[in-house]
Tab-separated table of C-alpha atoms in Angstrom:
chain	number	residue	atom	x	y	z
A	1	MET	CA	0.000	0.000	0.000
A	2	VAL	CA	2.863	2.353	0.764
A	3	ARG	CA	4.171	1.796	-2.780
A	4	ARG	CA	0.775	2.895	-4.115
A	5	MET	CA	0.801	5.956	-1.856
A	6	VAL	CA	4.262	6.959	-3.113
A	7	GLU	CA	3.019	6.388	-6.666
A	8	TYR	CA	0.114	8.733	-5.881
A	9	PHE	CA	2.515	11.441	-4.658
A	10	TYR	CA	4.418	11.294	-7.953
A	11	THR	CA	1.566	10.798	-10.428
A	12	GLY	CA	-1.644	11.872	-8.690
A	13	ASP	CA	-3.042	8.341	-9.084
A	14	TYR	CA	-2.266	4.794	-7.974
A	15	ALA	CA	-2.528	1.420	-9.684
A	16	ASP	CA	-5.502	-0.829	-9.115
A	17	CYS	CA	-4.971	-4.523	-8.476
A	18	ASN	CA	-4.998	-5.228	-12.227
A	19	GLU	CA	-2.184	-2.717	-12.779
A	20	THR	CA	0.228	-3.904	-10.085
A	21	THR	CA	3.343	-3.165	-12.095
A	22	LYS	CA	4.275	-1.005	-15.060
A	23	ASP	CA	7.050	-3.394	-16.152
A	24	PRO	CA	5.590	-6.160	-18.363
A	25	SER	CA	8.611	-8.411	-17.738
A	26	LYS	CA	7.526	-8.843	-14.120
A	27	GLU	CA	4.681	-11.278	-13.681
A	28	LYS	CA	4.093	-10.906	-9.949
A	29	PRO	CA	3.777	-7.790	-7.809
A	30	GLU	CA	6.871	-6.831	-5.853
A	31	HIS	CA	5.119	-7.057	-2.488
A	32	SER	CA	3.686	-10.492	-1.755
A	33	ASP	CA	1.533	-9.167	1.095
A	34	GLU	CA	-0.760	-7.569	-1.498
A	35	GLU	CA	-1.335	-10.760	-3.488
A	36	GLY	CA	-4.926	-11.861	-3.626
A	37	LEU	CA	-6.422	-8.514	-2.634
A	38	THR	CA	-9.472	-7.401	-4.561
A	39	ALA	CA	-9.806	-3.900	-5.976
A	40	LEU	CA	-12.302	-3.042	-3.224
A	41	CYS	CA	-9.838	-4.100	-0.501
A	42	ILE	CA	-7.025	-2.109	-2.105
A	43	HIS	CA	-9.150	1.038	-2.326
A	44	ALA	CA	-10.379	0.606	1.258
A	45	ARG	CA	-6.805	0.242	2.511
A	46	MET	CA	-5.635	3.231	0.480
A	47	PHE	CA	-8.513	5.238	1.963
A	48	ALA	CA	-7.450	4.212	5.484
A	49	LEU	CA	-3.803	5.036	4.770
A	50	ALA	CA	-4.815	8.452	3.440
A	51	ASP	CA	-6.906	9.007	6.578
A	52	ILE	CA	-3.982	8.117	8.852
A	53	TYR	CA	-1.575	10.469	7.048
A	54	GLN	CA	-4.276	13.091	6.408
A	55	VAL	CA	-3.861	13.153	2.629
A	56	ASP	CA	-7.329	14.442	1.741
A	57	ARG	CA	-6.999	14.196	-2.040
A	58	LEU	CA	-5.787	10.594	-1.858
A	59	GLN	CA	-8.663	9.825	0.492
A	60	SER	CA	-11.099	11.331	-1.992
A	61	LEU	CA	-9.499	9.427	-4.880
A	62	ALA	CA	-9.654	6.124	-2.978
A	63	ALA	CA	-13.326	6.713	-2.091
A	64	THR	CA	-14.108	7.489	-5.741
A	65	LYS	CA	-12.267	4.380	-6.923
A	66	TYR	CA	-14.064	2.275	-4.301
A	67	GLY	CA	-17.417	3.578	-5.541
A	68	LYS	CA	-16.497	2.953	-9.182
A	69	ALA	CA	-15.360	-0.583	-8.367
A	70	LEU	CA	-18.756	-1.169	-6.738
A	71	GLU	CA	-20.529	0.197	-9.822
A	72	LYS	CA	-18.464	-1.944	-12.201
A	73	GLY	CA	-20.227	-4.978	-10.861
A	74	SER	CA	-17.913	-6.363	-8.233
A	75	ASN	CA	-19.421	-9.514	-6.817
A	76	ILE	CA	-20.939	-9.851	-3.380
A	77	GLN	CA	-17.979	-11.933	-2.152
A	78	ASP	CA	-15.540	-9.103	-2.969
A	79	LEU	CA	-17.791	-6.652	-1.142
A	80	PHE	CA	-17.952	-8.897	1.928
A	81	ASP	CA	-14.146	-9.230	1.808
A	82	SER	CA	-13.731	-5.444	1.881
A	83	ILE	CA	-16.055	-4.834	4.866
A	84	PRO	CA	-13.437	-5.570	7.590
A	85	ASP	CA	-10.987	-3.165	5.908
A	86	VAL	CA	-13.650	-0.475	5.606
A	87	TYR	CA	-14.738	-0.776	9.237
A	88	GLN	CA	-11.618	-1.789	11.142
A	89	LEU	CA	-9.079	0.524	9.506
A	90	THR	CA	-10.970	3.816	9.776
A	91	PRO	CA	-12.574	5.651	12.708
A	92	TYR	CA	-16.352	5.659	13.121
A	93	SER	CA	-16.574	9.339	12.165
A	94	VAL	CA	-15.207	8.655	8.662
A	95	ARG	CA	-18.366	7.521	6.855
A	96	ALA	CA	-17.525	7.809	3.141
A	97	LEU	CA	-16.735	4.144	2.473
A	98	ARG	CA	-19.039	2.796	5.175
A	99	ASP	CA	-22.125	4.366	3.622
A	100	LYS	CA	-21.137	3.188	0.128
A	101	ALA	CA	-20.508	-0.358	1.360
A	102	VAL	CA	-23.835	-0.587	3.214
A	103	LEU	CA	-25.819	0.748	0.252
A	104	ALA	CA	-24.023	-1.547	-2.199
A	105	LEU	CA	-24.574	-4.555	0.043
A	106	ARG	CA	-28.284	-3.803	0.306
A	107	VAL	CA	-28.534	-3.731	-3.487
A	108	LYS	CA	-26.399	-6.857	-3.962
A	109	LEU	CA	-28.227	-8.774	-1.209
A	110	GLY	CA	-31.552	-7.996	-2.861
A	111	GLN	CA	-30.245	-9.259	-6.188
A	112	ALA	CA	-28.695	-12.374	-4.623
A	113	ILE	CA	-31.906	-13.251	-2.768
A	114	ARG	CA	-33.975	-12.853	-5.942
A	115	LEU	CA	-31.508	-15.070	-7.826
A	116	ARG	CA	-31.563	-17.565	-4.939
A	117	GLN	CA	-27.827	-17.159	-4.387
A	118	PHE	CA	-28.407	-16.147	-0.777
A	119	THR	CA	-30.905	-17.610	1.662
A	120	VAL	CA	-32.308	-15.793	4.652
A	121	ALA	CA	-32.748	-18.964	6.737
A	122	SER	CA	-29.604	-20.802	7.773
A	123	PRO	CA	-29.264	-24.485	6.763
A	124	SER	CA	-29.673	-25.650	10.360
A	125	THR	CA	-33.127	-24.070	10.652
A	126	SER	CA	-34.415	-24.911	7.193
A	127	GLY	CA	-33.462	-28.598	7.271
A	128	ASP	CA	-32.244	-28.429	3.671
A	129	ASN	CA	-28.493	-28.681	3.247
A	130	SER	CA	-28.476	-28.381	-0.539
A	131	GLY	CA	-27.985	-24.603	-0.617
A	132	GLY	CA	-24.510	-24.634	-2.178
A	133	ALA	CA	-23.613	-21.046	-3.078
A	134	ALA	CA	-26.361	-19.705	-0.819
A	135	ASP	CA	-24.901	-21.550	2.167
A	136	SER	CA	-21.385	-20.273	1.474
A	137	LEU	CA	-22.637	-16.677	1.170
A	138	MET	CA	-24.502	-17.071	4.453
A	139	GLU	CA	-21.308	-18.350	6.092
A	140	VAL	CA	-19.362	-15.357	4.752
A	141	TYR	CA	-22.089	-12.997	5.990
A	142	ASP	CA	-22.013	-14.618	9.448
A	143	GLU	CA	-18.221	-14.300	9.579
A	144	VAL	CA	-18.258	-10.630	8.566
A	145	ALA	CA	-21.077	-9.861	11.019
A	146	THR	CA	-19.128	-11.526	13.840
A	147	GLU	CA	-15.843	-9.767	12.985
A	148	THR	CA	-17.403	-6.362	12.348
A	149	PRO	CA	-20.447	-5.658	14.553
A	150	GLU	CA	-20.384	-1.947	13.600
A	151	PHE	CA	-21.161	-2.991	10.035
A	152	LEU	CA	-24.154	-5.026	11.198
A	153	LYS	CA	-25.399	-2.010	13.177
A	154	ASP	CA	-25.043	0.264	10.130
A	155	LEU	CA	-26.799	-2.269	7.889
A	156	LEU	CA	-29.730	-2.575	10.300
A	157	SER	CA	-29.909	1.216	10.715
A	158	SER	CA	-30.041	1.541	6.935
A	159	TYR	CA	-33.040	-0.803	6.761
A	160	ILE	CA	-34.766	1.085	9.596
A	161	ARG	CA	-34.216	4.507	7.967
A	162	ALA	CA	-35.181	3.335	4.464
A	163	PRO	CA	-36.907	-0.075	4.387
A	164	LEU	CA	-37.200	-0.076	0.585
A	165	LEU	CA	-34.773	1.161	-2.035
A	166	GLY	CA	-35.663	1.859	-5.633
A	167	HIS	CA	-34.650	3.818	-8.701
A	168	CYS	CA	-36.236	7.235	-9.215
A	169	TYR	CA	-36.055	8.535	-12.764
A	170	ASN	CA	-36.633	12.112	-11.537
A	171	CYS	CA	-33.688	12.131	-9.098
A	172	ASN	CA	-31.060	9.830	-10.587
A	173	PRO	CA	-31.922	6.445	-12.106
A	174	GLU	CA	-28.409	5.141	-11.380
A	175	GLN	CA	-28.466	5.945	-7.651
A	176	PRO	CA	-30.760	3.952	-5.306
A	177	GLN	CA	-33.242	6.144	-3.429
A	178	PRO	CA	-35.524	5.371	-0.464
A	179	VAL	CA	-39.057	4.669	-1.733
A	180	GLU	CA	-42.523	3.989	-0.304
A	181	PRO	CA	-44.442	0.906	-1.444
A	182	LEU	CA	-47.667	2.817	-2.129
A	183	GLN	CA	-47.405	4.030	-5.735
A	184	MET	CA	-43.636	3.521	-5.425
A	185	ARG	CA	-43.171	7.159	-4.479
A	186	CYS	CA	-39.582	8.388	-4.265
A	187	MET	CA	-38.939	9.723	-0.767
A	188	THR	CA	-36.282	12.118	-2.112
A	189	CYS	CA	-38.354	14.085	-4.643
A	190	GLY	CA	-41.888	12.920	-3.688
A	191	LYS	CA	-42.939	11.783	-7.186
A	192	GLY	CA	-44.538	8.432	-7.977
A	193	GLY	CA	-43.353	5.921	-10.521
A	194	ALA	CA	-40.116	4.735	-8.926
A	195	GLY	CA	-39.101	1.113	-9.504
A	196	LEU	CA	-37.818	-1.455	-7.015
A	197	ILE	CA	-34.193	-2.500	-6.969
């Protein structure tokens, strides 16, 4: 991560996980401790490093890159993997990545449940052990919730503040907005016609 921070000081940017080295003759990154990290984890760690050293522009860049990595369609496993970095490496008052992670997880959980990739009931209570991917996602969720209780609190608070999320074409169709079920009214602009996520 320090190498990426130094790179930022010289170039105003840092390499994502897919751009670990500029020299094509090298196949592996120079630092083996960064092997296997997803883009979301790298951006979360860069954000935390920028927070520690109070490099505001790097912090802003890392938050932007984290958000773009979420938008590019990172999978739910990568998001779960980044949660401990987002929550354990930054103070509670620094909300930029926390809010993005909670919102993205709400969207991805909704999609995973609809696609039956994630089950709400655990295998021990449902009696059916044939869940496969759903069971493994539930195990990952349980692990993250145990390691990072602040995340679980933020996720629950998000559901309490805005039980339903949808897309409002009047506000921004790309950004989820809180909606009401009656006429699918957007709670941001007050107009009807919003769609569920």
